[in-house]
Amino acid sequence: KKGFLPVDRAVGVLTSARHMTQMQLFGQLQRDPANRQALRAIRHSFVTLCLDLDDEPESVAEAARLAQSRNLHNRWQHASLQFVVFGNGRACTLCNFNAYVDGNPMMRGSAELQRRATGAPLASQSPATGSLPEPVELQWRVPEKLIDVALRDVEWVRDSQQATFEIPGVGKRDFEGSGVAPVSGFVLAVQTAAKELIGEHASVLQYLTMSRYCCMGLANADATTPAAKEFVDYLLQGAPDRAEALRLLREADTSQRQAYRQARRYLPFSDVLSLFMATRRGVKRLYVSALLGMSMFALKLLGQLDRKDTEIVLSHPEIFPEVPVVGRPGIRLPYVRYFGIHYQILDDRTVVTYMPSVGWKVPNKELNEKIRSAFAKIAEIARSPERVSAEKTEGRGEQPRVA
């Protein structure tokens, strides 16, 4: 029908639009009986399989970027879990934060899926484990104008630059015996790079998982402590005295660990409020909502509610060898001021995925170089004097003898 898009590139992209846009678009979409029936059929699906067989990414990093940012007509972001399979057999999992498939459960689940998939027989003569249900084709009637609205939102957050980088030679081993956590070293490197680029200390929020196996949500901790600022300033001055630099580094590490422990002790106020609202029904719920709204508005007018923008967010879920890349490469974050980072600190290297904000102008390569340089300097400070001496002695031993 004229004015309507083909079925194979229509409705999926609507689920990538902004929340308010989706409310409007799906409200219009459901006016058609065929669309209402299709939405009812797909609404409670847990897993969506996305076959992107025309793309053959050369690396896992490229596969992750394509899965997140390309061919969004062939995604259903409302699903709790999506499998994106490419033409050369590479595959990615897209996990829905709103369905509590995130953090450590996301990493552990993806690793388990990969382990089981690699152990499954692929021979055509393998016995069938059971009959598959008959597929049911969903019928959609999507006006082109709705697609155009969704695509404007998509282009607002889509990013084409390289997002995943490896920092070679700097990893967990560099911090052994130093009393400094590798995570603290990386966070301080981010804070150092941010101050170099911005000119002032930025607020860095570290996402903290509340459980190892089943999801209990996330806590946020502000890692920009006074001790962290003091160390960053000293490092940017050249850190002339190594002993003083190490002392400040350990104090910054201690202060950040304390901030993380404190954040994990309590439920966030927003969670407490949501739980309380869930216990209200009918008129009581409306009354509490109105009361909270007026209270927040009054506090804002009185200057008692100063909501600070989220500037930088960091996440480092548990590491599994089956999951080499984590994050949202190819996507800009509309809810942060500067950028977000997913990182994995391995024994001898660090893998980083950058997600700039929609207004951040610094290229990912430049940001990565700043962080790499700062992280290497911090790792050098963290190395114990005995280890540094041993490395130098070993290095001298490898030099060719001169007659």
PDB file of C-alpha atoms in Angstrom, residues 13-247:
ATOM      1  CA  VAL A  13      13.425   0.664  14.456  1.00  0.00           C
ATOM      2  CA  LEU A  14      10.539   2.180  16.420  1.00  0.00           C
ATOM      3  CA  THR A  15      11.846   0.425  19.537  1.00  0.00           C
ATOM      4  CA  SER A  16      15.139   2.360  19.259  1.00  0.00           C
ATOM      5  CA  ALA A  17      13.481   5.779  19.478  1.00  0.00           C
ATOM      6  CA  ARG A  18      13.330   7.906  22.622  1.00  0.00           C
ATOM      7  CA  HIS A  19      10.902   6.838  25.326  1.00  0.00           C
ATOM      8  CA  MET A  20       8.478   9.715  24.787  1.00  0.00           C
ATOM      9  CA  THR A  21       8.662   9.230  21.015  1.00  0.00           C
ATOM     10  CA  GLN A  22       7.837   5.542  21.416  1.00  0.00           C
ATOM     11  CA  MET A  23       4.801   6.331  23.509  1.00  0.00           C
ATOM     12  CA  GLN A  24       3.475   8.500  20.696  1.00  0.00           C
ATOM     13  CA  LEU A  25       4.452   6.150  17.864  1.00  0.00           C
ATOM     14  CA  PHE A  26       3.096   2.968  19.399  1.00  0.00           C
ATOM     15  CA  GLY A  27      -0.079   4.790  20.370  1.00  0.00           C
ATOM     16  CA  GLN A  28      -0.630   5.608  16.698  1.00  0.00           C
ATOM     17  CA  LEU A  29       0.489   2.152  15.592  1.00  0.00           C
ATOM     18  CA  GLN A  30      -2.108   0.376  17.720  1.00  0.00           C
ATOM     19  CA  ARG A  31      -4.971   2.131  15.978  1.00  0.00           C
ATOM     20  CA  ASP A  32      -4.671  -0.525  13.274  1.00  0.00           C
ATOM     21  CA  PRO A  33      -6.169  -3.913  14.350  1.00  0.00           C
ATOM     22  CA  ALA A  34      -3.375  -5.859  12.594  1.00  0.00           C
ATOM     23  CA  ASN A  35      -0.718  -3.973  14.548  1.00  0.00           C
ATOM     24  CA  ARG A  36      -2.545  -4.524  17.836  1.00  0.00           C
ATOM     25  CA  GLN A  37      -2.618  -8.258  17.211  1.00  0.00           C
ATOM     26  CA  ALA A  38       1.084  -8.367  16.302  1.00  0.00           C
ATOM     27  CA  LEU A  39       2.043  -6.363  19.391  1.00  0.00           C
ATOM     28  CA  ARG A  40       0.051  -8.690  21.640  1.00  0.00           C
ATOM     29  CA  ALA A  41       1.900 -11.653  20.161  1.00  0.00           C
ATOM     30  CA  ILE A  42       5.379 -10.200  20.643  1.00  0.00           C
ATOM     31  CA  ARG A  43       4.885  -8.235  23.860  1.00  0.00           C
ATOM     32  CA  HIS A  44       5.845 -11.000  26.290  1.00  0.00           C
ATOM     33  CA  SER A  45       8.644 -12.621  24.278  1.00  0.00           C
ATOM     34  CA  PHE A  46      11.870 -13.047  26.230  1.00  0.00           C
ATOM     35  CA  VAL A  47      14.325 -13.726  23.389  1.00  0.00           C
ATOM     36  CA  THR A  48      14.506 -12.167  19.925  1.00  0.00           C
ATOM     37  CA  LEU A  49      16.763 -13.624  17.214  1.00  0.00           C
ATOM     38  CA  CYS A  50      18.134 -11.031  14.757  1.00  0.00           C
ATOM     39  CA  LEU A  51      19.724 -12.489  11.612  1.00  0.00           C
ATOM     40  CA  ASP A  52      22.091  -9.945  10.041  1.00  0.00           C
ATOM     41  CA  LEU A  53      23.420 -12.370   7.453  1.00  0.00           C
ATOM     42  CA  ASP A  54      24.535  -9.680   4.989  1.00  0.00           C
ATOM     43  CA  ASP A  55      27.164  -8.339   7.414  1.00  0.00           C
ATOM     44  CA  GLU A  56      30.414 -10.194   8.121  1.00  0.00           C
ATOM     45  CA  PRO A  57      32.381  -8.259  10.776  1.00  0.00           C
ATOM     46  CA  GLU A  58      36.115  -8.935  10.816  1.00  0.00           C
ATOM     47  CA  SER A  59      36.545  -8.666  14.598  1.00  0.00           C
ATOM     48  CA  VAL A  60      34.542  -9.060  17.781  1.00  0.00           C
ATOM     49  CA  ALA A  61      34.809  -5.309  18.371  1.00  0.00           C
ATOM     50  CA  GLU A  62      33.330  -4.580  14.946  1.00  0.00           C
ATOM     51  CA  ALA A  63      30.604  -7.173  15.542  1.00  0.00           C
ATOM     52  CA  ALA A  64      29.644  -5.464  18.790  1.00  0.00           C
ATOM     53  CA  ARG A  65      29.480  -2.060  17.092  1.00  0.00           C
ATOM     54  CA  LEU A  66      27.324  -3.351  14.245  1.00  0.00           C
ATOM     55  CA  ALA A  67      25.008  -5.192  16.626  1.00  0.00           C
ATOM     56  CA  GLN A  68      24.399  -2.055  18.658  1.00  0.00           C
ATOM     57  CA  SER A  69      24.193   0.611  15.984  1.00  0.00           C
ATOM     58  CA  ARG A  70      23.479  -0.856  12.552  1.00  0.00           C
ATOM     59  CA  ASN A  71      20.386  -2.378  10.939  1.00  0.00           C
ATOM     60  CA  LEU A  72      18.157  -1.254  13.784  1.00  0.00           C
ATOM     61  CA  HIS A  73      15.138  -2.143  11.634  1.00  0.00           C
ATOM     62  CA  ASN A  74      16.099  -5.718  12.531  1.00  0.00           C
ATOM     63  CA  ARG A  75      16.108  -5.242  16.316  1.00  0.00           C
ATOM     64  CA  TRP A  76      13.397  -5.445  18.952  1.00  0.00           C
ATOM     65  CA  GLN A  77      14.728  -3.423  21.875  1.00  0.00           C
ATOM     66  CA  HIS A  78      11.727  -4.284  24.051  1.00  0.00           C
ATOM     67  CA  ALA A  79      12.958  -7.881  24.295  1.00  0.00           C
ATOM     68  CA  SER A  80      14.786  -8.885  27.448  1.00  0.00           C
ATOM     69  CA  LEU A  81      17.476 -10.602  25.390  1.00  0.00           C
ATOM     70  CA  GLN A  82      18.448 -10.362  21.714  1.00  0.00           C
ATOM     71  CA  PHE A  83      20.824 -12.575  19.755  1.00  0.00           C
ATOM     72  CA  VAL A  84      22.378 -10.903  16.716  1.00  0.00           C
ATOM     73  CA  VAL A  85      23.920 -13.453  14.330  1.00  0.00           C
ATOM     74  CA  PHE A  86      26.068 -12.347  11.388  1.00  0.00           C
ATOM     75  CA  GLY A  87      26.784 -14.035   8.076  1.00  0.00           C
ATOM     76  CA  ASN A  88      30.226 -15.305   9.130  1.00  0.00           C
ATOM     77  CA  GLY A  89      28.943 -16.899  12.331  1.00  0.00           C
ATOM     78  CA  ARG A  90      29.919 -14.153  14.769  1.00  0.00           C
ATOM     79  CA  ALA A  91      27.195 -13.421  17.287  1.00  0.00           C
ATOM     80  CA  CYS A  92      26.387 -10.877  19.990  1.00  0.00           C
ATOM     81  CA  THR A  93      23.930 -10.718  22.851  1.00  0.00           C
ATOM     82  CA  LEU A  94      22.005  -7.512  23.549  1.00  0.00           C
ATOM     83  CA  CYS A  95      20.722  -7.429  27.119  1.00  0.00           C
ATOM     84  CA  ASN A  96      17.898  -5.208  28.328  1.00  0.00           C
ATOM     85  CA  PHE A  97      18.813  -3.153  31.394  1.00  0.00           C
ATOM     86  CA  ASN A  98      15.118  -2.554  32.138  1.00  0.00           C
ATOM     87  CA  ALA A  99      14.572  -6.314  32.399  1.00  0.00           C
ATOM     88  CA  TYR A 100      17.392  -6.576  34.981  1.00  0.00           C
ATOM     89  CA  VAL A 101      19.586  -8.455  32.503  1.00  0.00           C
ATOM     90  CA  ASP A 102      22.678  -6.403  33.279  1.00  0.00           C
ATOM     91  CA  GLY A 103      25.903  -6.322  35.249  1.00  0.00           C
ATOM     92  CA  ASN A 104      27.315  -9.627  36.441  1.00  0.00           C
ATOM     93  CA  PRO A 105      24.198 -11.686  35.526  1.00  0.00           C
ATOM     94  CA  MET A 106      24.531 -10.346  31.963  1.00  0.00           C
ATOM     95  CA  MET A 107      28.204 -11.327  31.766  1.00  0.00           C
ATOM     96  CA  ARG A 108      27.752 -14.711  33.419  1.00  0.00           C
ATOM     97  CA  GLY A 109      24.727 -15.553  31.279  1.00  0.00           C
ATOM     98  CA  SER A 110      26.434 -14.554  28.022  1.00  0.00           C
ATOM     99  CA  ALA A 111      29.500 -16.603  28.924  1.00  0.00           C
ATOM    100  CA  GLU A 112      27.361 -19.651  29.702  1.00  0.00           C
ATOM    101  CA  LEU A 113      25.504 -19.305  26.400  1.00  0.00           C
ATOM    102  CA  GLN A 114      28.810 -19.140  24.530  1.00  0.00           C
ATOM    103  CA  ARG A 115      30.186 -22.204  26.335  1.00  0.00           C
ATOM    104  CA  ARG A 116      27.090 -24.234  25.524  1.00  0.00           C
ATOM    105  CA  ALA A 117      26.960 -23.016  21.925  1.00  0.00           C
ATOM    106  CA  THR A 118      30.567 -24.022  21.214  1.00  0.00           C
ATOM    107  CA  GLY A 119      29.861 -27.493  22.604  1.00  0.00           C
ATOM    108  CA  ALA A 120      26.746 -28.113  20.523  1.00  0.00           C
ATOM    109  CA  PRO A 121      27.088 -30.490  17.521  1.00  0.00           C
ATOM    110  CA  LEU A 122      26.666 -28.801  14.135  1.00  0.00           C
ATOM    111  CA  ALA A 123      26.712 -31.840  11.846  1.00  0.00           C
ATOM    112  CA  SER A 124      23.615 -32.177   9.697  1.00  0.00           C
ATOM    113  CA  GLN A 125      23.174 -35.808  10.754  1.00  0.00           C
ATOM    114  CA  SER A 126      22.965 -34.907  14.450  1.00  0.00           C
ATOM    115  CA  PRO A 127      19.764 -36.228  16.010  1.00  0.00           C
ATOM    116  CA  ALA A 128      17.062 -33.651  16.638  1.00  0.00           C
ATOM    117  CA  THR A 129      16.493 -32.821  20.293  1.00  0.00           C
ATOM    118  CA  GLY A 130      12.837 -32.019  19.681  1.00  0.00           C
ATOM    119  CA  SER A 131      10.456 -30.484  17.207  1.00  0.00           C
ATOM    120  CA  LEU A 132      10.381 -26.719  16.855  1.00  0.00           C
ATOM    121  CA  PRO A 133       7.082 -24.858  16.964  1.00  0.00           C
ATOM    122  CA  GLU A 134       5.723 -23.607  13.676  1.00  0.00           C
ATOM    123  CA  PRO A 135       6.661 -19.958  13.034  1.00  0.00           C
ATOM    124  CA  VAL A 136       3.884 -17.403  12.882  1.00  0.00           C
ATOM    125  CA  GLU A 137       4.398 -14.402  10.620  1.00  0.00           C
ATOM    126  CA  LEU A 138       3.407 -11.124  12.240  1.00  0.00           C
ATOM    127  CA  GLN A 139       1.548  -8.702  10.016  1.00  0.00           C
ATOM    128  CA  TRP A 140       2.406  -5.018  10.362  1.00  0.00           C
ATOM    129  CA  ARG A 141       1.068  -1.890   8.711  1.00  0.00           C
ATOM    130  CA  VAL A 142       3.532   0.882   9.510  1.00  0.00           C
ATOM    131  CA  PRO A 143       3.230   4.342   7.896  1.00  0.00           C
ATOM    132  CA  GLU A 144       6.517   5.709   6.559  1.00  0.00           C
ATOM    133  CA  LYS A 145       6.141   8.910   8.568  1.00  0.00           C
ATOM    134  CA  LEU A 146       6.453   6.942  11.827  1.00  0.00           C
ATOM    135  CA  ILE A 147       9.709   5.420  10.620  1.00  0.00           C
ATOM    136  CA  ASP A 148      11.046   8.872   9.736  1.00  0.00           C
ATOM    137  CA  VAL A 149      10.332  10.129  13.259  1.00  0.00           C
ATOM    138  CA  ALA A 150      12.113   7.135  14.830  1.00  0.00           C
ATOM    139  CA  LEU A 151      15.113   7.465  12.517  1.00  0.00           C
ATOM    140  CA  ARG A 152      15.643  11.073  13.601  1.00  0.00           C
ATOM    141  CA  ASP A 153      15.971   9.857  17.183  1.00  0.00           C
ATOM    142  CA  VAL A 154      18.305   7.041  16.126  1.00  0.00           C
ATOM    143  CA  GLU A 155      20.659   9.321  14.201  1.00  0.00           C
ATOM    144  CA  TRP A 156      20.846  11.590  17.250  1.00  0.00           C
ATOM    145  CA  VAL A 157      22.624   8.853  19.242  1.00  0.00           C
ATOM    146  CA  ARG A 158      24.355   6.828  16.545  1.00  0.00           C
ATOM    147  CA  ASP A 159      28.164   7.151  16.347  1.00  0.00           C
ATOM    148  CA  SER A 160      30.366   5.824  13.532  1.00  0.00           C
ATOM    149  CA  GLN A 161      33.854   6.173  15.058  1.00  0.00           C
ATOM    150  CA  GLN A 162      35.897   3.342  16.560  1.00  0.00           C
ATOM    151  CA  ALA A 163      34.663   2.695  20.084  1.00  0.00           C
ATOM    152  CA  THR A 164      36.624  -0.288  21.462  1.00  0.00           C
ATOM    153  CA  PHE A 165      40.352   0.001  22.162  1.00  0.00           C
ATOM    154  CA  GLU A 166      43.003  -2.116  23.850  1.00  0.00           C
ATOM    155  CA  ILE A 167      45.565  -0.592  26.191  1.00  0.00           C
ATOM    156  CA  PRO A 168      48.469  -3.053  25.907  1.00  0.00           C
ATOM    157  CA  GLY A 169      51.011  -3.604  28.634  1.00  0.00           C
ATOM    158  CA  VAL A 170      48.950  -2.162  31.496  1.00  0.00           C
ATOM    159  CA  GLY A 171      46.854  -4.557  33.556  1.00  0.00           C
ATOM    160  CA  LYS A 172      46.329  -6.205  36.917  1.00  0.00           C
ATOM    161  CA  ARG A 173      49.912  -7.424  37.232  1.00  0.00           C
ATOM    162  CA  ASP A 174      51.212  -3.862  37.366  1.00  0.00           C
ATOM    163  CA  PHE A 175      49.382  -3.287  40.654  1.00  0.00           C
ATOM    164  CA  GLU A 176      50.360  -6.515  42.428  1.00  0.00           C
ATOM    165  CA  GLY A 177      51.888  -5.833  45.834  1.00  0.00           C
ATOM    166  CA  SER A 178      51.225  -2.094  45.628  1.00  0.00           C
ATOM    167  CA  GLY A 179      48.176  -1.994  47.892  1.00  0.00           C
ATOM    168  CA  VAL A 180      46.320  -0.176  45.104  1.00  0.00           C
ATOM    169  CA  ALA A 181      43.362  -1.746  43.297  1.00  0.00           C
ATOM    170  CA  PRO A 182      43.683  -1.808  39.489  1.00  0.00           C
ATOM    171  CA  VAL A 183      40.148  -0.401  39.273  1.00  0.00           C
ATOM    172  CA  SER A 184      41.206   2.624  41.312  1.00  0.00           C
ATOM    173  CA  GLY A 185      44.198   3.104  39.038  1.00  0.00           C
ATOM    174  CA  PHE A 186      41.994   3.134  35.946  1.00  0.00           C
ATOM    175  CA  VAL A 187      39.393   5.446  37.493  1.00  0.00           C
ATOM    176  CA  LEU A 188      42.129   7.900  38.432  1.00  0.00           C
ATOM    177  CA  ALA A 189      43.462   7.707  34.870  1.00  0.00           C
ATOM    178  CA  VAL A 190      40.002   8.645  33.579  1.00  0.00           C
ATOM    179  CA  GLN A 191      39.815  11.529  36.045  1.00  0.00           C
ATOM    180  CA  THR A 192      43.266  12.728  34.965  1.00  0.00           C
ATOM    181  CA  ALA A 193      42.378  12.596  31.267  1.00  0.00           C
ATOM    182  CA  ALA A 194      39.074  14.359  31.902  1.00  0.00           C
ATOM    183  CA  LYS A 195      40.740  17.235  33.729  1.00  0.00           C
ATOM    184  CA  GLU A 196      43.293  17.591  30.935  1.00  0.00           C
ATOM    185  CA  LEU A 197      40.524  17.839  28.346  1.00  0.00           C
ATOM    186  CA  ILE A 198      37.898  19.771  30.320  1.00  0.00           C
ATOM    187  CA  GLY A 199      40.091  21.939  32.515  1.00  0.00           C
ATOM    188  CA  GLU A 200      38.420  20.993  35.788  1.00  0.00           C
ATOM    189  CA  HIS A 201      37.608  17.940  37.892  1.00  0.00           C
ATOM    190  CA  ALA A 202      34.644  15.996  36.533  1.00  0.00           C
ATOM    191  CA  SER A 203      32.241  13.926  38.600  1.00  0.00           C
ATOM    192  CA  VAL A 204      32.882  10.239  37.872  1.00  0.00           C
ATOM    193  CA  LEU A 205      30.170   7.745  38.822  1.00  0.00           C
ATOM    194  CA  GLN A 206      31.179   4.119  39.163  1.00  0.00           C
ATOM    195  CA  TYR A 207      28.396   1.574  38.608  1.00  0.00           C
ATOM    196  CA  LEU A 208      28.535  -1.132  41.289  1.00  0.00           C
ATOM    197  CA  THR A 209      26.803  -4.483  41.006  1.00  0.00           C
ATOM    198  CA  MET A 210      24.968  -5.547  44.138  1.00  0.00           C
ATOM    199  CA  SER A 211      25.170  -9.301  43.520  1.00  0.00           C
ATOM    200  CA  ARG A 212      27.298 -11.899  41.781  1.00  0.00           C
ATOM    201  CA  TYR A 213      24.740 -14.391  40.446  1.00  0.00           C
ATOM    202  CA  CYS A 214      21.238 -12.895  40.470  1.00  0.00           C
ATOM    203  CA  CYS A 215      20.398  -9.296  39.792  1.00  0.00           C
ATOM    204  CA  MET A 216      19.676  -6.926  42.668  1.00  0.00           C
ATOM    205  CA  GLY A 217      20.121  -3.770  40.643  1.00  0.00           C
ATOM    206  CA  LEU A 218      23.071  -1.398  40.647  1.00  0.00           C
ATOM    207  CA  ALA A 219      24.460   1.167  43.045  1.00  0.00           C
ATOM    208  CA  ASN A 220      26.260   4.353  42.005  1.00  0.00           C
ATOM    209  CA  ALA A 221      29.279   5.762  43.814  1.00  0.00           C
ATOM    210  CA  ASP A 222      30.961   9.108  43.195  1.00  0.00           C
ATOM    211  CA  ALA A 223      34.648   8.280  42.741  1.00  0.00           C
ATOM    212  CA  THR A 224      35.721  11.940  42.610  1.00  0.00           C
ATOM    213  CA  THR A 225      36.771  12.124  46.241  1.00  0.00           C
ATOM    214  CA  PRO A 226      38.963  14.933  47.672  1.00  0.00           C
ATOM    215  CA  ALA A 227      41.883  12.496  47.871  1.00  0.00           C
ATOM    216  CA  ALA A 228      41.373  11.523  44.222  1.00  0.00           C
ATOM    217  CA  LYS A 229      41.427  15.180  43.180  1.00  0.00           C
ATOM    218  CA  GLU A 230      44.638  15.749  45.134  1.00  0.00           C
ATOM    219  CA  PHE A 231      46.367  12.829  43.412  1.00  0.00           C
ATOM    220  CA  VAL A 232      45.178  13.904  39.946  1.00  0.00           C
ATOM    221  CA  ASP A 233      46.496  17.428  40.505  1.00  0.00           C
ATOM    222  CA  TYR A 234      49.862  16.067  41.661  1.00  0.00           C
ATOM    223  CA  LEU A 235      50.087  13.717  38.663  1.00  0.00           C
ATOM    224  CA  LEU A 236      49.350  16.561  36.245  1.00  0.00           C
ATOM    225  CA  GLN A 237      52.164  18.531  37.869  1.00  0.00           C
ATOM    226  CA  GLY A 238      54.560  15.777  36.811  1.00  0.00           C
ATOM    227  CA  ALA A 239      54.603  13.821  40.120  1.00  0.00           C
ATOM    228  CA  PRO A 240      58.197  14.905  40.881  1.00  0.00           C
ATOM    229  CA  ASP A 241      58.525  12.797  44.048  1.00  0.00           C
ATOM    230  CA  ARG A 242      57.659   9.127  43.543  1.00  0.00           C
ATOM    231  CA  ALA A 243      57.246   8.402  47.258  1.00  0.00           C
ATOM    232  CA  GLU A 244      54.813  11.298  47.624  1.00  0.00           C
ATOM    233  CA  ALA A 245      52.968  10.228  44.478  1.00  0.00           C
ATOM    234  CA  LEU A 246      52.610   6.681  45.838  1.00  0.00           C
ATOM    235  CA  ARG A 247      51.317   7.992  49.166  1.00  0.00           C
TER     236      ARG A 247
END
